[in-house]
Structure formats: structure tokens, C-alpha cells
Coordinates of C-alpha atoms in Angstrom, one line a residue:
M1 CA 5.5 -49.0 29.4
S2 CA 8.0 -46.4 27.3
T3 CA 5.5 -44.7 25.3
T4 CA 3.0 -41.6 26.9
T5 CA -0.4 -41.9 25.2
P6 CA -1.9 -40.2 23.3
D7 CA 1.2 -39.5 20.9
D8 CA 0.9 -38.6 16.8
R9 CA 4.2 -39.9 16.5
I10 CA 5.3 -36.7 14.4
S11 CA 7.9 -34.1 15.0
T12 CA 7.8 -30.8 13.5
Y13 CA 10.7 -28.4 12.7
N14 CA 11.2 -25.2 10.5
P15 CA 14.6 -24.4 10.2
V16 CA 15.7 -21.3 8.8
A17 CA 19.0 -22.3 8.5
A18 CA 20.8 -25.2 6.9
T19 CA 20.0 -27.9 9.4
T20 CA 21.7 -31.6 9.6
Q21 CA 19.5 -32.9 12.6
F22 CA 16.4 -33.7 13.1
A23 CA 15.1 -35.8 16.5
A24 CA 11.9 -38.2 16.8
T25 CA 10.6 -37.4 20.0
F26 CA 8.6 -40.6 20.1
P27 CA 10.6 -44.1 20.7
I28 CA 11.4 -46.3 17.7
F29 CA 12.1 -50.2 17.5
N30 CA 13.9 -49.8 14.0
N31 CA 15.3 -47.4 11.7
S32 CA 13.1 -48.4 9.6
D33 CA 10.2 -47.0 11.5
L34 CA 10.9 -43.3 10.6
G35 CA 9.7 -41.5 7.8
V36 CA 10.6 -37.5 6.6
T37 CA 8.9 -35.0 4.5
V38 CA 10.5 -31.5 3.6
D39 CA 7.7 -28.9 2.2
G40 CA 5.5 -31.9 1.8
V41 CA 7.3 -34.0 -0.2
E42 CA 8.9 -37.0 1.1
R43 CA 12.3 -37.6 1.4
I44 CA 14.5 -40.5 1.3
D45 CA 18.1 -39.4 1.3
F46 CA 18.8 -39.2 4.4
T47 CA 20.3 -41.7 7.6
V48 CA 19.1 -42.8 11.1
T49 CA 21.6 -42.5 14.1
A50 CA 19.7 -44.3 17.1
T51 CA 20.6 -46.2 20.7
Y52 CA 18.6 -49.3 21.4
T53 CA 17.8 -50.2 25.3
N54 CA 16.2 -53.4 25.8
G55 CA 14.9 -53.1 22.4
V56 CA 13.5 -49.8 22.5
S57 CA 15.1 -46.2 21.2
I58 CA 14.2 -42.8 22.4
D59 CA 17.0 -40.8 21.3
A60 CA 16.2 -41.3 17.5
K61 CA 18.0 -39.0 14.9
V62 CA 17.2 -38.4 11.2
M63 CA 20.6 -36.7 9.2
F64 CA 20.8 -34.9 6.2
S65 CA 23.7 -34.1 4.3
P66 CA 23.8 -31.2 3.2
G67 CA 21.8 -29.7 5.3
I68 CA 17.9 -28.8 4.6
T69 CA 15.3 -25.9 5.7
G70 CA 11.6 -25.4 5.2
E71 CA 8.7 -27.3 6.8
V72 CA 10.4 -30.3 7.9
V73 CA 8.2 -33.7 9.3
V74 CA 9.7 -36.3 11.4
Y75 CA 7.0 -39.7 11.5
G76 CA 6.5 -42.8 13.1
K77 CA 5.5 -45.4 10.2
R78 CA 5.5 -48.4 12.1
A79 CA 4.7 -51.4 9.4
P80 CA 2.2 -53.8 11.6
H81 CA 3.9 -57.2 12.2
R82 CA 4.8 -59.5 15.4
T83 CA 8.4 -59.6 16.4
S84 CA 8.3 -61.8 18.8
R85 CA 6.2 -64.9 20.5
F86 CA 6.3 -66.5 24.2
I87 CA 6.3 -70.0 24.8
D88 CA 3.3 -72.1 26.6
G89 CA 4.9 -72.2 30.5
A90 CA 8.1 -70.6 29.6
A91 CA 9.5 -67.3 31.8
L92 CA 8.3 -64.1 30.4
P93 CA 10.8 -61.6 31.0
T94 CA 9.3 -58.5 31.9
K95 CA 11.4 -56.2 29.2
D96 CA 10.3 -58.7 26.5
Q97 CA 6.5 -58.0 27.7
N98 CA 7.1 -54.6 27.8
L99 CA 8.8 -54.1 24.2
A100 CA 5.6 -56.1 22.7
L101 CA 3.4 -53.9 24.1
D102 CA 5.0 -50.9 23.0
T103 CA 5.3 -52.3 19.7
V104 CA 1.4 -52.5 19.5
E105 CA 1.1 -49.3 21.4
A106 CA 3.3 -47.3 18.9
E107 CA 0.7 -49.2 15.6
M108 CA -2.2 -47.9 17.2
Q109 CA -1.2 -44.6 17.7
E110 CA -0.7 -44.4 14.2
A111 CA -3.1 -46.3 13.1
R112 CA -5.4 -43.7 14.8
R113 CA -3.1 -40.5 13.9
D114 CA -3.9 -42.2 10.4
I115 CA -7.6 -42.5 10.9
R116 CA -8.3 -38.8 11.5
R117 CA -6.2 -37.6 8.7
S118 CA -8.4 -40.0 6.3
H119 CA -11.6 -39.4 4.4
K120 CA -14.9 -40.8 6.3
A121 CA -18.8 -41.9 4.8
P122 CA -21.8 -41.1 7.5
Y123 CA -22.2 -44.2 9.5
G124 CA -23.9 -47.2 7.6
E125 CA -22.9 -46.6 4.5
E126 CA -20.0 -47.2 2.3
G127 CA -16.4 -45.6 1.6
G128 CA -15.2 -44.4 -1.3
V129 CA -11.8 -44.1 -3.3
F130 CA -10.6 -40.8 -4.7
T131 CA -7.8 -41.1 -6.9
A132 CA -5.3 -37.8 -7.0
L133 CA -7.3 -36.6 -10.3
D134 CA -10.7 -35.9 -8.2
I135 CA -8.4 -34.5 -5.4
G136 CA -7.3 -31.7 -8.1
N137 CA -10.4 -31.5 -9.4
A138 CA -12.3 -30.7 -5.9
Q139 CA -9.3 -28.5 -5.4
E140 CA -9.9 -26.5 -8.4
N141 CA -13.7 -26.7 -8.1
A142 CA -13.3 -24.7 -4.4
A143 CA -11.0 -22.2 -5.5
S144 CA -13.3 -21.2 -8.9
A145 CA -15.8 -20.8 -6.2
A146 CA -13.8 -19.0 -3.7
A147 CA -13.4 -16.5 -7.1
S148 CA -17.0 -16.5 -8.0
A149 CA -17.6 -16.1 -4.5
A150 CA -15.7 -13.0 -4.3
L151 CA -16.2 -11.6 -7.6
A152 CA -19.9 -11.1 -6.8
A153 CA -19.1 -9.8 -2.9
K154 CA -17.0 -7.1 -5.2
W155 CA -20.0 -6.5 -7.0
A156 CA -23.0 -6.6 -4.8
D157 CA -20.8 -3.9 -2.5
N158 CA -20.0 -2.0 -6.1
G159 CA -16.5 -2.2 -5.1
L160 CA -14.4 -1.4 -8.4
L161 CA -17.6 -1.2 -10.9
D162 CA -19.1 2.5 -10.5
V163 CA -21.7 2.1 -13.0
T164 CA -23.8 4.4 -12.4
T165 CA -23.6 7.0 -9.4
G166 CA -25.4 5.7 -6.3
K167 CA -26.3 2.1 -7.9
K168 CA -24.6 -1.2 -7.3
S169 CA -23.5 -3.3 -9.8
A170 CA -25.5 -5.8 -9.2
W171 CA -28.9 -4.4 -9.1
Y172 CA -28.0 -2.6 -12.2
W173 CA -26.8 -5.1 -14.5
A174 CA -29.8 -7.3 -12.8
Q175 CA -32.3 -4.3 -14.4
K176 CA -30.4 -4.1 -17.7
A177 CA -31.4 -7.9 -18.3
L178 CA -34.7 -7.2 -17.6
E179 CA -35.2 -4.6 -19.6
W180 CA -33.0 -6.2 -22.7
A181 CA -35.6 -9.3 -22.0
T182 CA -38.9 -7.5 -21.8
G183 CA -38.3 -5.1 -25.1
G184 CA -37.7 -1.7 -21.9
I185 CA -38.3 -0.3 -19.0
A186 CA -40.7 2.9 -18.9
G187 CA -40.2 3.0 -22.1
V188 CA -36.5 2.9 -22.6
A189 CA -34.9 0.6 -25.5
S190 CA -34.8 -2.5 -24.9
F191 CA -31.3 -4.7 -26.6
N192 CA -29.8 -2.7 -29.7
S193 CA -32.3 -0.3 -29.6
R194 CA -35.2 -3.1 -30.7
T195 CA -38.3 -2.6 -28.3
G196 CA -40.4 -6.2 -27.4
A197 CA -38.8 -9.0 -26.2
V198 CA -35.5 -10.3 -27.7
A199 CA -34.6 -12.4 -30.8
P200 CA -31.2 -12.8 -31.9
Q201 CA -30.2 -10.8 -35.0
A202 CA -27.4 -10.5 -37.2
G203 CA -25.4 -7.6 -36.2
D204 CA -26.2 -8.4 -32.5
Y205 CA -22.7 -8.7 -31.5
S206 CA -19.2 -8.0 -33.4
S207 CA -16.1 -9.6 -33.9
D208 CA -14.6 -6.8 -30.9
Q209 CA -17.1 -8.0 -28.7
I210 CA -17.2 -11.9 -28.9
S211 CA -13.1 -11.5 -28.7
R212 CA -12.5 -8.9 -26.0
G213 CA -10.2 -11.0 -23.1
G214 CA -9.9 -14.9 -24.7
G215 CA -13.2 -15.1 -26.9
S216 CA -16.0 -15.8 -23.9
V217 CA -18.4 -14.5 -22.6
E218 CA -16.8 -14.5 -19.3
D219 CA -13.6 -13.4 -20.8
A220 CA -15.0 -10.1 -22.3
F221 CA -16.4 -9.4 -18.9
D222 CA -12.8 -9.2 -17.3
A223 CA -11.6 -7.5 -19.8
I224 CA -14.7 -4.8 -19.8
E225 CA -13.7 -4.5 -15.5
A226 CA -10.2 -3.9 -16.3
D227 CA -11.2 -1.0 -18.6
I228 CA -13.5 0.5 -16.1
A229 CA -10.9 0.2 -13.5
T230 CA -8.5 1.9 -15.5
T231 CA -10.7 4.5 -16.3
K232 CA -12.0 5.0 -12.9
S233 CA -8.1 5.2 -11.2
L234 CA -7.5 8.1 -13.5
L235 CA -10.5 9.9 -13.4
L236 CA -9.9 9.9 -9.4
S237 CA -6.3 10.8 -9.4
G238 CA -5.7 13.6 -6.7
I239 CA -6.1 14.4 -3.0
E240 CA -9.0 15.0 -1.1
D241 CA -8.5 17.2 1.8
L242 CA -5.7 15.7 3.6
I243 CA -4.9 19.5 5.3
I244 CA -1.9 20.5 6.7
S245 CA -1.3 23.0 9.7
N246 CA 0.8 23.6 12.1
N247 CA 0.3 21.9 15.5
S248 CA -0.9 23.6 18.2
G249 CA 1.1 22.2 21.1
S250 CA 4.8 22.1 19.0
P251 CA 3.8 24.8 15.8
N252 CA 7.8 25.4 15.8
T253 CA 8.7 21.8 14.6
H254 CA 5.5 19.6 14.3
I255 CA 2.5 19.8 11.5
D256 CA -0.7 18.2 12.0
I257 CA -2.3 16.1 8.9
G258 CA -5.7 16.0 8.7
T259 CA -7.8 12.9 7.6
G260 CA -8.5 12.3 3.7
K261 CA -7.3 10.4 1.3
V262 CA -5.1 10.4 -2.0
R263 CA -4.9 8.6 -5.0
V264 CA -2.4 8.1 -8.3
G265 CA -3.9 5.8 -10.8
A266 CA -4.7 2.2 -9.2
V267 CA -2.6 3.3 -6.0
V268 CA -5.0 4.7 -2.9
V269 CA -4.3 5.3 0.0
S270 CA -6.3 7.6 3.5
N271 CA -5.5 8.6 6.5
L272 CA -8.6 8.3 9.0
S273 CA -7.0 9.7 11.7
T274 CA -5.3 13.3 12.3
M275 CA -1.7 12.0 12.1
I276 CA 1.3 14.3 13.6
K277 CA 4.7 14.4 12.0
R278 CA 7.9 16.2 13.7
L279 CA 10.3 17.9 11.1
N280 CA 13.5 18.4 13.3
G281 CA 14.3 14.8 13.5
T282 CA 14.7 11.7 11.2
W283 CA 11.4 9.5 9.4
A284 CA 10.1 6.7 11.6
A285 CA 6.7 5.6 11.3
G286 CA 3.7 6.5 13.0
S287 CA 2.4 9.8 14.0
G288 CA 4.1 11.6 16.6
N289 CA 7.4 10.4 15.3
G290 CA 10.3 12.2 12.8
G291 CA 9.2 12.9 9.3
L292 CA 12.5 14.1 7.4
D293 CA 13.9 11.8 5.0
T294 CA 17.1 12.4 5.7
G295 CA 19.6 14.9 7.1
A296 CA 18.7 17.6 9.7
V297 CA 16.3 20.4 9.2
A298 CA 17.6 23.9 7.9
A299 CA 17.2 27.7 8.4
N300 CA 14.9 29.1 5.4
G301 CA 14.2 25.8 3.7
T302 CA 12.0 24.4 1.6
Y303 CA 10.5 21.0 2.8
F304 CA 8.1 18.8 0.5
L305 CA 5.6 16.7 2.0
Y306 CA 4.9 13.5 0.6
A307 CA 1.9 10.6 1.3
L308 CA 3.3 7.0 1.6
R309 CA 1.2 3.7 2.1
K310 CA 2.6 0.6 3.7
V311 CA 2.7 -2.4 1.5
S312 CA 1.7 -5.0 3.5
D313 CA -1.4 -3.6 5.2
G314 CA -2.2 -0.4 2.6
S315 CA -1.6 1.8 5.8
F316 CA -1.2 5.8 5.8
D317 CA 2.4 7.8 6.7
A318 CA 4.1 10.7 5.3
V319 CA 7.4 12.1 4.9
F320 CA 9.1 15.4 4.6
S321 CA 11.9 16.3 1.6
T322 CA 14.1 18.9 0.7
S323 CA 13.1 17.0 -3.1
A324 CA 10.6 18.6 -5.3
T325 CA 9.8 15.3 -6.8
I326 CA 9.1 11.6 -5.8
A327 CA 12.5 10.4 -7.3
G328 CA 14.6 12.5 -5.3
V329 CA 13.1 11.6 -1.9
N330 CA 15.7 9.5 -0.1
V331 CA 13.9 6.6 0.5
T332 CA 17.0 4.7 3.0
L333 CA 14.5 5.2 6.6
L334 CA 11.3 3.8 4.1
A335 CA 11.7 0.3 3.4
G336 CA 8.3 -1.4 2.9
Y337 CA 6.5 2.2 2.1
A338 CA 5.6 2.9 -1.4
I339 CA 5.9 7.1 -2.2
V340 CA 2.3 8.3 -3.5
K341 CA 2.0 12.2 -4.0
C342 CA 3.4 14.9 -2.8
I343 CA 0.3 17.1 -0.7
G344 CA 1.7 19.8 0.6
V345 CA 5.2 22.3 1.3
V346 CA 6.3 23.7 4.6
L347 CA 8.8 26.4 5.0
T348 CA 11.2 27.2 7.9
N349 CA 12.7 30.9 9.0
A350 CA 16.0 32.0 10.2
S351 CA 15.8 30.1 13.0
S352 CA 14.9 26.8 11.5
N353 CA 11.5 27.3 13.1
I354 CA 8.2 26.1 10.7
R355 CA 6.8 29.1 9.6
A356 CA 3.3 29.6 10.3
F357 CA 0.7 29.2 7.9
V358 CA -2.7 28.7 7.1
M359 CA -3.7 26.1 4.3
Y360 CA -7.1 26.7 2.4
P361 CA -8.5 23.8 0.0
K362 CA -7.3 23.6 -3.5
D363 CA -3.5 23.7 -2.4
E364 CA -3.7 28.1 -1.4
Y365 CA -1.7 29.0 1.5
T366 CA -1.2 32.3 3.8
W367 CA 1.1 33.1 6.0
V368 CA -0.2 34.2 9.5
T369 CA 2.7 36.7 9.5
P370 CA 3.1 38.7 6.1
V371 CA 6.9 38.6 4.9
K372 CA 8.3 42.3 3.8
D373 CA 10.3 40.3 1.1
S374 CA 11.5 44.3 0.1
S375 CA 12.1 46.9 2.5
P376 CA 12.4 48.8 0.1
A377 CA 14.6 48.0 -2.8
A378 CA 16.0 49.9 -5.3
I379 CA 14.0 50.0 -8.5
S380 CA 14.9 51.4 -11.8
T381 CA 14.8 51.3 -15.6
T382 CA 16.6 47.8 -15.7
S383 CA 14.8 44.7 -14.9
A384 CA 15.7 42.8 -11.9
L385 CA 14.6 39.6 -10.3
L386 CA 13.7 39.4 -6.5
A387 CA 13.7 36.8 -4.0
L388 CA 10.5 35.9 -2.3
T389 CA 9.4 34.1 0.8
V390 CA 7.9 30.7 -1.3
P391 CA 9.0 27.4 -1.8
N392 CA 11.9 26.6 -3.4
G393 CA 12.6 24.6 -6.4
I394 CA 9.1 24.6 -8.0
K395 CA 7.0 27.1 -9.4
V396 CA 4.1 28.5 -7.8
R397 CA 2.0 31.6 -8.4
A398 CA 2.6 34.4 -5.4
K399 CA 0.2 36.4 -3.5
I400 CA 1.8 39.8 -3.3
R401 CA 1.3 43.5 -1.8
F402 CA 3.8 46.2 -2.9
Q403 CA 4.3 49.6 -3.1
Y404 CA 6.2 52.2 -5.0
T405 CA 7.5 55.6 -4.9
T406 CA 9.6 57.6 -7.0
S407 CA 10.8 61.5 -7.4
A408 CA 9.2 61.3 -11.4
T409 CA 6.2 61.7 -11.9
T410 CA 3.6 60.1 -13.6
A411 CA 5.9 57.1 -13.6
A412 CA 4.8 53.4 -12.7
A413 CA 6.2 50.1 -11.8
L414 CA 5.5 46.5 -13.1
I415 CA 6.3 43.1 -11.3
S416 CA 6.1 40.0 -13.5
D417 CA 6.8 36.4 -14.2
P418 CA 10.3 36.0 -14.9
A419 CA 9.0 33.1 -17.6
Q420 CA 7.8 36.5 -19.6
G421 CA 11.6 37.8 -19.9
V422 CA 12.5 40.7 -19.6
L423 CA 9.9 43.9 -19.6
T424 CA 9.5 47.0 -19.5
A425 CA 7.2 49.7 -17.2
G426 CA 5.4 52.3 -18.8
I427 CA 2.2 52.8 -20.7
G428 CA 4.1 53.2 -24.3
A429 CA 5.8 50.2 -23.3
D430 CA 4.9 46.9 -21.0
G431 CA 2.5 48.5 -18.5
G432 CA 2.2 48.6 -14.7
N433 CA 0.5 47.1 -11.7
V434 CA 2.0 49.5 -9.2
G435 CA 0.1 52.1 -10.1
T436 CA 1.2 55.3 -11.2
I437 CA 3.1 58.5 -9.2
Q438 CA 0.8 61.6 -9.8
V439 CA 2.8 63.9 -7.2
A440 CA 7.2 63.4 -7.2
S441 CA 8.0 61.3 -4.1
S442 CA 4.5 60.2 -3.2
Y443 CA 3.3 56.3 -3.7
A444 CA 2.0 54.1 -5.5
I445 CA 0.5 51.0 -4.3
G446 CA -1.0 47.6 -6.1
S447 CA -1.7 43.4 -4.8
G448 CA -2.2 40.5 -7.2
P449 CA -0.9 36.8 -7.8
I450 CA 2.4 36.6 -9.8
W451 CA 4.0 33.4 -10.6
T452 CA 7.5 32.8 -10.2
N453 CA 10.4 30.5 -11.4
V454 CA 11.9 27.7 -9.5
S455 CA 14.5 29.7 -7.4
K456 CA 11.4 31.6 -5.8
Q457 CA 12.0 34.7 -8.0
I458 CA 9.8 37.7 -9.5
R459 CA 10.9 40.2 -12.1
Y460 CA 10.5 44.1 -11.1
V461 CA 11.2 46.9 -13.1
G462 CA 10.4 51.0 -12.6
A463 CA 9.5 53.7 -15.6
A464 CA 11.7 55.9 -13.0
S465 CA 14.7 55.0 -10.2
G466 CA 13.0 54.9 -7.1
S467 CA 11.9 52.3 -3.8
L468 CA 10.2 49.1 -4.0
W469 CA 8.1 47.5 -1.2
V470 CA 7.0 43.9 -1.5
W471 CA 5.0 41.6 1.1
T472 CA 4.6 38.3 0.7
D473 CA 1.1 37.1 2.1
G474 CA 1.9 33.5 1.0
F475 CA 1.6 31.2 -2.5
H476 CA -0.4 28.9 -4.4
F477 CA 1.2 25.6 -4.5
A478 CA -0.8 22.8 -6.9
C479 CA -0.7 19.4 -5.7
G480 CA -3.9 18.5 -6.7
R481 CA -7.0 18.7 -4.6
S482 CA -10.7 19.0 -6.0

């Protein structure tokens, strides 16, 4: 016997590059014994090459021109028929006997294969005939059932429909149905503010209600559900937790990102465990790996931290960039990820190390060591700009303390937001916030939050010439934490 049982007489291939030859890995007895499907569609535009020995070929191939890709199935399709008949009393050569048995065996293997693939009826019952329409209807019904089950599960689990805080949607609407049908629960009026059993009346449904979606009740509910989901996504846009901090083991180069989630519109990504990203290395997916979108870390730099969402599975990651906007982030290394939202910022010092900081809820940062940004600066009645140790490229509310001295008496100094333009210090002008010198060459002090410009600068001016010291304690950079 040249055929080894069991055998489905099927050979399957999945070429990704155009291929012209596909071998039949089972014996054939005639070129017409082979059939081919490509991606489930029967093909007839092929030829067969085979070498026959004693009526059997074990090297048959189907040939396509040009080559093809996709799921290619080469299968046996031998039509049962007699190929030989032996004469009584005549010699029976072994090769003829083997050929006859091999052809029968091949036909039985294919028949068994097709029987397994056929529709079956219980023992003792007649089988049915299924038309293409029957099968199509069954598939559509199955798809509809699956969609209905998914929607029911979503409602039962309170998926996208937060109808009432703490109430699951299915329960809520069941209670509403009971209320409307029976004339109210605990004094609540029933449908359309009428009490008692509901009876249809003119005006119960407006044309707008009936026409939501496509005109059917199901379409109206789908449209309402979409409205609720859209409203909810807008209400929930923002950041929850995701507090960042210097890593305890490598505080100069690594940042810890705490658990939390960020949502922008319908896009949500959650960080389920603390993630570590390294500023002094180019970005690679995963905790402990590089986090910089491009280039090398620089001295006295500003690095914005953006949340990423992996498109394939929705998992969290993060990337550093010098860009203050998503549009400016270099995405060369971020294939397969979507940039969701900026979640924080870090600064480097003159040694290119991350400055030590503490981050508080609602996007407030404090330097572990206050930075003396003016030590001192000359101050006069001419307004000037001073750069602080705060993020560059955006406006922030700096947390600063200041000290002023002058040889004049009753002189004040004024520190202000550059957006206010050039101001003049003094009680007869724009006032002051550094106190007022009462004794010549004495000191006045003050503190407060001052907004910077996008070049991290504030304005300062004195009512008299002198010296000004400024210490920066931190800043507030609004990312959207609630």
C-alpha cells in the first residue's frame, strides 16, 4: 500500500510572498484528482505536474502563473469509479492489486473527510437539506445574537451607561419600566408626568424622539446611548493620580510614574503599577527602559512627560519630549502607540541631572532644594525680565520668595506677570509686593505665586535702585489633574 492512514488528503499553505508551486502531500492517480481553494474560493486556473509509477504519483504539484498569496488549500477530490476489472483465472499482478486498493482507499479517506464536515441528524431521524439562504440566515441570526448578548452584558455591567451613580443600567431601566407601567413608585409620577397605569395619549412621543437614529425604537436607543457615551467622555477628560517622582535608586536619571489613569474624550489608558522611565536613554517600551523621544538629555532642559496608549492592547507607557505640545513630539520610535496627554514635567540642572522635586496633587511641584535665581540682581526704576528655574515653553505659576534692599527710604519693589506689560513700583503708581524699606539699606521681603511667560521669565522693578534676591520654590503646571 502506498497510502498511510488516516489521511484527510489535504495540504494547506499560507504564503506571504507570491508562490507558484504547491505540492500535494498525498498520492494521486490522475491529474484530475486535485482541487484548489485560495482564501476559501475555488480556483481552476492552475495546472498539475506529476510523475506516475504503476499508476500512482507521490510528487504531484499544482502550478499557478502568476504566483499567489493567502490561504491555499490543495485537496483530493477523486470521483469514485472503477479503474480496473480482473479476469477470473488470470494472473493478478501485485502492482495492479495495489493500485486498485490504493484508489479505493483514497476514495474512502476523502469520503470520511467530507462526512466529518457535513451536517448531521440525530440517530433515527431524517437529515435535512440546507440552502445557501438557510446558512446565510443562520449566520446573521448568530451575529445578531452575539451583538445582543454583548449589549446586554455591557448594560448589566454598567459599561458605558452611567445612568445613575451607583446603579447598574439594566436594574435602573427595569425599575423605570415598572414605575411607568404601574403609575409611579413611592410617589414618583409615571410616564409623561401622569399617574396610574399608562395609556397612550397624543403627544406621548415627539417626532424627534421617534426619528432618533433611523426611526425604530432600537435605533433611538442606540442614538441615545451614543449621546450618553459622548457626554460622559467629555465630563471625564483629565488625569487621575499618575503622580511622578524621582526614582529612589537612580534619582538623577530615572522617574517613577505612579498608578492612575488619563482620559481624553473616548480614549482612556490606565497605569496599573508603578512605571519607571529613564530620561538619559531613547524611548523603548516597558518599565525601566529609556524614555526620551529623540536625541540626548541636555543641561538645564525642560522635558514634558506624555502618557501613551498601545493601540493593540490599550496598555500604558510614557515618553519624554522637549516639546510642550503633542504635535511636536517625535514619533519615530512610537510606532503602535497613541499619544494621549501630557501628565507632567521634569527639569535638568547644569550637570544634565534631573532636579529633585516633590509633586503634589493638582499639578503642583516643589523643589527639594530652593533655587536662588537672583543672587542678587541689580534693580532700578527701569522694568527688567528675570528667568526662573521653571519649565520652558509654557506659562506656569511660579512659587517664589524675594528680598529687596536700597539705600533709599520708603521704597518698594514690584514683581509681576510679564503679560501685564511694563509696570511702575510705588504707592503712587502700580504698588509693590516686596514690602517697603523704612530704613536706608535695610531689607524688605515677600513671597507669592507669579505667572511667567513662555520663556520662564517674570518682570521686576523698584521704586529706587538697589539689589533683589529671588528664590524659586517650585511651580504649578496645569495638566488636568482633578
